[in-house]
PDB file of C-alpha atoms in Angstrom:
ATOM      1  CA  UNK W   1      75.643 114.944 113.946  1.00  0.00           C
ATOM      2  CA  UNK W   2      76.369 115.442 110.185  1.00  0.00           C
ATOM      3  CA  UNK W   3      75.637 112.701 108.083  1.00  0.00           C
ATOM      4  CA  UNK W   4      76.124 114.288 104.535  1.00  0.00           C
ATOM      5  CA  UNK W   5      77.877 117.359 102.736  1.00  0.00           C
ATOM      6  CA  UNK W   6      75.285 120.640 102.502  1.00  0.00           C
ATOM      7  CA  UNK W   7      73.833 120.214 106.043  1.00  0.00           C
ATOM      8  CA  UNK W   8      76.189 123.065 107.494  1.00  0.00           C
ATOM      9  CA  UNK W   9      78.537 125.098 105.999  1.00  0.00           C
ATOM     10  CA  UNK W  10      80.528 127.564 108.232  1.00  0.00           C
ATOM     11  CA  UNK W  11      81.502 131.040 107.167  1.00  0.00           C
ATOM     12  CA  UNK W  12      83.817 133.591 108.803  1.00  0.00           C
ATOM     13  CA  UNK W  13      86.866 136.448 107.722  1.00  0.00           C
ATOM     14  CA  UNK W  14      90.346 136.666 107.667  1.00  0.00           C
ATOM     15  CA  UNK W  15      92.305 139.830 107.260  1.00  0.00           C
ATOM     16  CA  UNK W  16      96.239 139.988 105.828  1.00  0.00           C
ATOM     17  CA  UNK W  17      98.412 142.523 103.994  1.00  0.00           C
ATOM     18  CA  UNK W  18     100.143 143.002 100.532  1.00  0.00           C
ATOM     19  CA  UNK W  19     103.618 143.749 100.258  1.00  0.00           C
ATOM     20  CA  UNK W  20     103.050 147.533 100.818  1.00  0.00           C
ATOM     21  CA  UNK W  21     100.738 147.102 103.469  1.00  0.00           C
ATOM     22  CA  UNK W  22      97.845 147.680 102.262  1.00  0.00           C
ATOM     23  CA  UNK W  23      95.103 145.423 104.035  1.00  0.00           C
ATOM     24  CA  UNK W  24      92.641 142.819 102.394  1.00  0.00           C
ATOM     25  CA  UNK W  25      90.264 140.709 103.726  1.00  0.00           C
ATOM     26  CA  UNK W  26      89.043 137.042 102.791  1.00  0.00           C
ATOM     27  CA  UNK W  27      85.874 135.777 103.510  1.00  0.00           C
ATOM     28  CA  UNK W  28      86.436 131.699 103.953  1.00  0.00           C
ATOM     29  CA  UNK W  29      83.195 129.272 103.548  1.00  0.00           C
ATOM     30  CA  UNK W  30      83.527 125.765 104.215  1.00  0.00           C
ATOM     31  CA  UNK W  31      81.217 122.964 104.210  1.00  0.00           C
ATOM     32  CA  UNK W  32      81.421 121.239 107.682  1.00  0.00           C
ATOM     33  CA  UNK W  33      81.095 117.536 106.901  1.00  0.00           C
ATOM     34  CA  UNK W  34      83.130 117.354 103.522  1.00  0.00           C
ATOM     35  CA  UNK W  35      86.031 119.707 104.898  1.00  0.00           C
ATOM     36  CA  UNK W  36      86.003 121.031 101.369  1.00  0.00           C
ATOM     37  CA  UNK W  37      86.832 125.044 101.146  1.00  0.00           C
ATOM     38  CA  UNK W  38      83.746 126.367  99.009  1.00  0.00           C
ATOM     39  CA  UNK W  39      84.808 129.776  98.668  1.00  0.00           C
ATOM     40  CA  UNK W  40      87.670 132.324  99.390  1.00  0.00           C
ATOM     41  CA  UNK W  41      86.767 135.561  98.242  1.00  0.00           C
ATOM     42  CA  UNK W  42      89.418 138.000  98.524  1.00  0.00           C
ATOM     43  CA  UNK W  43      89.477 142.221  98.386  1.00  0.00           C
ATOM     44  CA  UNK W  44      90.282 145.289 100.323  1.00  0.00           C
ATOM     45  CA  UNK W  45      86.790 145.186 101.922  1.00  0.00           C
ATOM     46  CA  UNK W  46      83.799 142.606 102.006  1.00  0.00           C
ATOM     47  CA  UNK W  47      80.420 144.138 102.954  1.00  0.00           C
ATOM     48  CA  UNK W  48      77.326 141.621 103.696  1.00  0.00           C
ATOM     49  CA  UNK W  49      76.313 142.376  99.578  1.00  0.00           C
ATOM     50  CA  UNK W  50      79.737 140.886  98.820  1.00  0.00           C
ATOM     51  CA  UNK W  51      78.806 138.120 101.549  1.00  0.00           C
ATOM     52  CA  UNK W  52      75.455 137.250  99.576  1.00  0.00           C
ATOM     53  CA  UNK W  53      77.176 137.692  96.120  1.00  0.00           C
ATOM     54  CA  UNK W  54      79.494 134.676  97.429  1.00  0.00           C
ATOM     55  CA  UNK W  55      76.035 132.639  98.430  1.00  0.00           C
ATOM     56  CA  UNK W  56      74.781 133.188  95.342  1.00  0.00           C
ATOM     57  CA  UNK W  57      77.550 131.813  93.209  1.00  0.00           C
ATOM     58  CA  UNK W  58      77.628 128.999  95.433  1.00  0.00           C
ATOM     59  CA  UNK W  59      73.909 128.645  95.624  1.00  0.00           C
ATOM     60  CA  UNK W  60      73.955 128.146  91.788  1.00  0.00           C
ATOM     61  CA  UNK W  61      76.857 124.946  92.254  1.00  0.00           C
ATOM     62  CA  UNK W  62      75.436 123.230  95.147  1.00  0.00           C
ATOM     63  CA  UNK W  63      72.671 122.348  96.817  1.00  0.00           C
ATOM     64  CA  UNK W  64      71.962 125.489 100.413  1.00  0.00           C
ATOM     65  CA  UNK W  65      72.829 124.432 103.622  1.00  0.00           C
ATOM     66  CA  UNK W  66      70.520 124.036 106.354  1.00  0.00           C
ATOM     67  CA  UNK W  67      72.332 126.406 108.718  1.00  0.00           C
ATOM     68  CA  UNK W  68      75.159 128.568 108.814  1.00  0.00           C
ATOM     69  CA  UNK W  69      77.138 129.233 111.616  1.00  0.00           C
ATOM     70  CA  UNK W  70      79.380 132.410 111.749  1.00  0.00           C
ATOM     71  CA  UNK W  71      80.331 135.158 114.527  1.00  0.00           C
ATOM     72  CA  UNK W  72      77.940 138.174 114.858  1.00  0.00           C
ATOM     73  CA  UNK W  73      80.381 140.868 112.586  1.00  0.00           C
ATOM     74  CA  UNK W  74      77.956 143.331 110.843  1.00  0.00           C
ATOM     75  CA  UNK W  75      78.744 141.531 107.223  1.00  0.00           C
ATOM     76  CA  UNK W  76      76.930 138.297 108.541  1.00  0.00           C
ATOM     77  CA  UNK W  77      73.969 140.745 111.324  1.00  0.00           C
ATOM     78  CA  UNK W  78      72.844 142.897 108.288  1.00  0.00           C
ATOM     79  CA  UNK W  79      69.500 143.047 106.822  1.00  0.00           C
ATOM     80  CA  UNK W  80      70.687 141.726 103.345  1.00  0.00           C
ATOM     81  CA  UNK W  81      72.685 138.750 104.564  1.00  0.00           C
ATOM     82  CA  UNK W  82      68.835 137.824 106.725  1.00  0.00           C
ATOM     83  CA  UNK W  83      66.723 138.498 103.390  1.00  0.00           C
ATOM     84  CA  UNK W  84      68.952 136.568 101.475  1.00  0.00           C
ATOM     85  CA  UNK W  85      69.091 133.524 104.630  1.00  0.00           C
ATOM     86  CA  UNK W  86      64.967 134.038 104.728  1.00  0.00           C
ATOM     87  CA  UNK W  87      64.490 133.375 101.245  1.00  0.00           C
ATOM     88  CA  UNK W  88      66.653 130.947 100.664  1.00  0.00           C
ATOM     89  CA  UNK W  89      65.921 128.786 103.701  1.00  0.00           C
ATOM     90  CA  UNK W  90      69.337 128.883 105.327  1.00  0.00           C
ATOM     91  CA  UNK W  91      69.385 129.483 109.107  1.00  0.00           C
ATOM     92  CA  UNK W  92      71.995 132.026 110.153  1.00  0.00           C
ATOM     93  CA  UNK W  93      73.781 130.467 113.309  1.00  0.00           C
ATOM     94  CA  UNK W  94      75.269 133.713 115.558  1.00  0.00           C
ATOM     95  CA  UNK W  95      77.933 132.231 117.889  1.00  0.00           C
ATOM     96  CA  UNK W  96      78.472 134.583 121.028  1.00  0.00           C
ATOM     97  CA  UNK W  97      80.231 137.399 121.501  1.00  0.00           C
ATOM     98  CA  UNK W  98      84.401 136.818 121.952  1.00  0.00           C
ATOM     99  CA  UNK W  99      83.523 132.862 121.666  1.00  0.00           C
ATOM    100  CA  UNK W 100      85.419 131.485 118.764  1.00  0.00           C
ATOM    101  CA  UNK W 101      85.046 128.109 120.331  1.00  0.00           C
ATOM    102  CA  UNK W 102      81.276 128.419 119.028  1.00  0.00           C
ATOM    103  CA  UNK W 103      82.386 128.014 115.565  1.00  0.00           C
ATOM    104  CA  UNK W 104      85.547 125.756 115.439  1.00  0.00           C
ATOM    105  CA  UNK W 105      85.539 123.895 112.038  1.00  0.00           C
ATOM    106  CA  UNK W 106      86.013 127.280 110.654  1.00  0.00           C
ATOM    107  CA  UNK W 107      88.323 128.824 113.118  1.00  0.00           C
ATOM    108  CA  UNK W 108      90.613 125.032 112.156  1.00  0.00           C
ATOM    109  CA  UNK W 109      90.313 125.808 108.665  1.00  0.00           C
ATOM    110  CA  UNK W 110      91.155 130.067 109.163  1.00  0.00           C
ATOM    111  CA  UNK W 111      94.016 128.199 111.099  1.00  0.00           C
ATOM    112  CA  UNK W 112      95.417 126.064 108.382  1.00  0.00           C
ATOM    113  CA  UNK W 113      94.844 128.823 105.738  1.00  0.00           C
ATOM    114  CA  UNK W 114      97.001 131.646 107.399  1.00  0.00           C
ATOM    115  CA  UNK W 115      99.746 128.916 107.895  1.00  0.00           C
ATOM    116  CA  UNK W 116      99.989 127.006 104.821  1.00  0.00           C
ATOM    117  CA  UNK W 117      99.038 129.775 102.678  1.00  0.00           C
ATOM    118  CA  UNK W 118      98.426 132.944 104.319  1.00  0.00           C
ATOM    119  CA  UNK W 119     102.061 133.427 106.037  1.00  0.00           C
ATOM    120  CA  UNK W 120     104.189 131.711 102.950  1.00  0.00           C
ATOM    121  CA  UNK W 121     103.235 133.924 100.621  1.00  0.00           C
ATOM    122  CA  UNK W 122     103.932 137.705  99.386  1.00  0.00           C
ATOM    123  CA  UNK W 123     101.255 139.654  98.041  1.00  0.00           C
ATOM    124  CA  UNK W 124     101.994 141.936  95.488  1.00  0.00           C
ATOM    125  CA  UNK W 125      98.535 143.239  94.128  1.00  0.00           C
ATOM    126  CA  UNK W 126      94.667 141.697  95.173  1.00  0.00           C
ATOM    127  CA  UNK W 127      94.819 139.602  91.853  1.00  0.00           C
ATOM    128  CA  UNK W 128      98.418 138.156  92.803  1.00  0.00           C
ATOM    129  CA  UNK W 129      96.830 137.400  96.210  1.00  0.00           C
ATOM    130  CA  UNK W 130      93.608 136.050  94.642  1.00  0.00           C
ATOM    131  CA  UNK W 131      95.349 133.588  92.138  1.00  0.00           C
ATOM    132  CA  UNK W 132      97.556 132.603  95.228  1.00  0.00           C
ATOM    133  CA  UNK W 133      94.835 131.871  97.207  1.00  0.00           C
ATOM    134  CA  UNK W 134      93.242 129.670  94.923  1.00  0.00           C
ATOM    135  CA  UNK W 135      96.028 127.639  94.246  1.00  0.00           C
ATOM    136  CA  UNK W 136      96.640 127.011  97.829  1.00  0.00           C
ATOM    137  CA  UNK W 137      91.958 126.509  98.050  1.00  0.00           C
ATOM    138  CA  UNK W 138      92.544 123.962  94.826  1.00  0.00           C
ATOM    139  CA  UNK W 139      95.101 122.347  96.991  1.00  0.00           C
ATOM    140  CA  UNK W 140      93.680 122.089 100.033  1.00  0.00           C
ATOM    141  CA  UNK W 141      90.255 120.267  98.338  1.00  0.00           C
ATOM    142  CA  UNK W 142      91.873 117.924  95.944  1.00  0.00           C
ATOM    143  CA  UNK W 143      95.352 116.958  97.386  1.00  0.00           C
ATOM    144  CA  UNK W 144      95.868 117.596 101.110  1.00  0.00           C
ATOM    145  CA  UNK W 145      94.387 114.457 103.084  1.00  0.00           C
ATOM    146  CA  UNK W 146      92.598 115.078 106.176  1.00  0.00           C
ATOM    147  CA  UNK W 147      92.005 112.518 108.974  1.00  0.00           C
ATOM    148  CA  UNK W 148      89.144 113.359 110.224  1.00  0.00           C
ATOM    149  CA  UNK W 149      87.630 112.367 107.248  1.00  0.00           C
ATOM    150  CA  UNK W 150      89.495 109.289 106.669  1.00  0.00           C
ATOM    151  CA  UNK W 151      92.785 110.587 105.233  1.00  0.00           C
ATOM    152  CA  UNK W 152      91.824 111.592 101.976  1.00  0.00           C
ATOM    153  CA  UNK W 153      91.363 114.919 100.811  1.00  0.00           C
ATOM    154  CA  UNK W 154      87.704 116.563 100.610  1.00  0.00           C
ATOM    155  CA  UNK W 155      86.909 116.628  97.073  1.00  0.00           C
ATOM    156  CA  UNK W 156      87.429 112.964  97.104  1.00  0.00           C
ATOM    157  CA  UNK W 157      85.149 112.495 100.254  1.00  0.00           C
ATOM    158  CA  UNK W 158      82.772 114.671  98.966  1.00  0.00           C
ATOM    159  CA  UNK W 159      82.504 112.843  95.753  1.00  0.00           C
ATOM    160  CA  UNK W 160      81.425 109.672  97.893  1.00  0.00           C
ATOM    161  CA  UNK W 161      78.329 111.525  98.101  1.00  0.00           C
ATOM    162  CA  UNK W 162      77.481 112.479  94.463  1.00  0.00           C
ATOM    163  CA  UNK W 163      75.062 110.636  92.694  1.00  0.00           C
ATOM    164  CA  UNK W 164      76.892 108.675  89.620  1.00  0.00           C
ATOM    165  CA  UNK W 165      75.522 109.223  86.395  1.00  0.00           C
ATOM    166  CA  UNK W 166      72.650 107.239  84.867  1.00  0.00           C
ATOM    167  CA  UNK W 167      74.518 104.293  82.998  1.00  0.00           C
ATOM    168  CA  UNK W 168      70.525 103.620  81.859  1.00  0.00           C
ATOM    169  CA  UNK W 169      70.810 106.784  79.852  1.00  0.00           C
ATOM    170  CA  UNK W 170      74.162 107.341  78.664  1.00  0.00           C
ATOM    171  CA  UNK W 171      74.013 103.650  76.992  1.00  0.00           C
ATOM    172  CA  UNK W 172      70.842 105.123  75.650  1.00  0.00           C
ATOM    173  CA  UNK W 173      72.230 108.358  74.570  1.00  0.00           C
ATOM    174  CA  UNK W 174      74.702 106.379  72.428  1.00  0.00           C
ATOM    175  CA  UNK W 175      72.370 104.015  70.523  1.00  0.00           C
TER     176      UNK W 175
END
């Protein structure tokens, strides 16, 4: 049972089109207690270096998870994406094969992405589609409520978890 935000954070892709038909993919992270969409990182192709480079940038806002559940696609089962899991403590949770079930606070959160955002939109170019899809991530963390996490939306659960600032020091600071 989860008990506070950076224990697990679940990882997996979605693919769409542009306009023209050109494919993209989006590689969604999510933290599984705080609901809160981490990351959507959007292009025409995501290898497991782009998968890491997404880690990274969130490694350097938050504190790791634990573990990290996601399917067993070869951006996830590479030798970078293990290095980078081995070095930074994380363990990399493989669901099995054709079992979607195995993962499902991602697969809810793939689902609510390709409705809200995914199929009301038209994508014109990959930065059209990226600003669109942060808009709709912005959104989803600071304004849509969610009730299993007591109808509120999961910035403003999450922030029940911060640690306030030192009042001690800031009076201090002033003087």
């Amino acid at each position: 049972m989860l008990t506070a935000p950076n224990q697990v954070w679940s990882m997996d892709f979605v693919a769409d089109a542009l306009f023209d038909g050109r494919r993209f993919r989006a590689l969604t992270v999510v933290d599984n207690f705080t609901k809160e969409s981490l990351a959507i990182e959007v292009n025409q192709h995501l290898k497991s270096e782009d998968v890491v480079a997404v880690m990274e940038r969130l490694r350097h806002q938050r504190e790791l998870p634990q573990r990290i559940p996601t399917d067993n696609g070869s951006e996830f089962v590479s030798l970078v994406m293990d290095r980078w899991a081995y070095d930074n403590g994380v363990t990399m949770d493989y669901s099995r094969p054709s079992t979607p079930t195995d993962n499902p606070f991602i697969e809810s959160f793939n689902g609510s992405f390709r409705d809200e955002c995914l199929n009301t939109h038209w994508f014109l170019s990959l930065d059209d589609t990226r600003q669109k899809i942060e808009s709709w991530r912005v959104d989803y963390n600071h304004f849509r409520t969610h009730s299993s996490i007591g109808d509120v939306p999961p910035a403003e659960f999450a922030a029940q978890f911060t640690s306030p600032p030192n009042a001690e020091f800031s009076t201090s600071a002033r003087a």
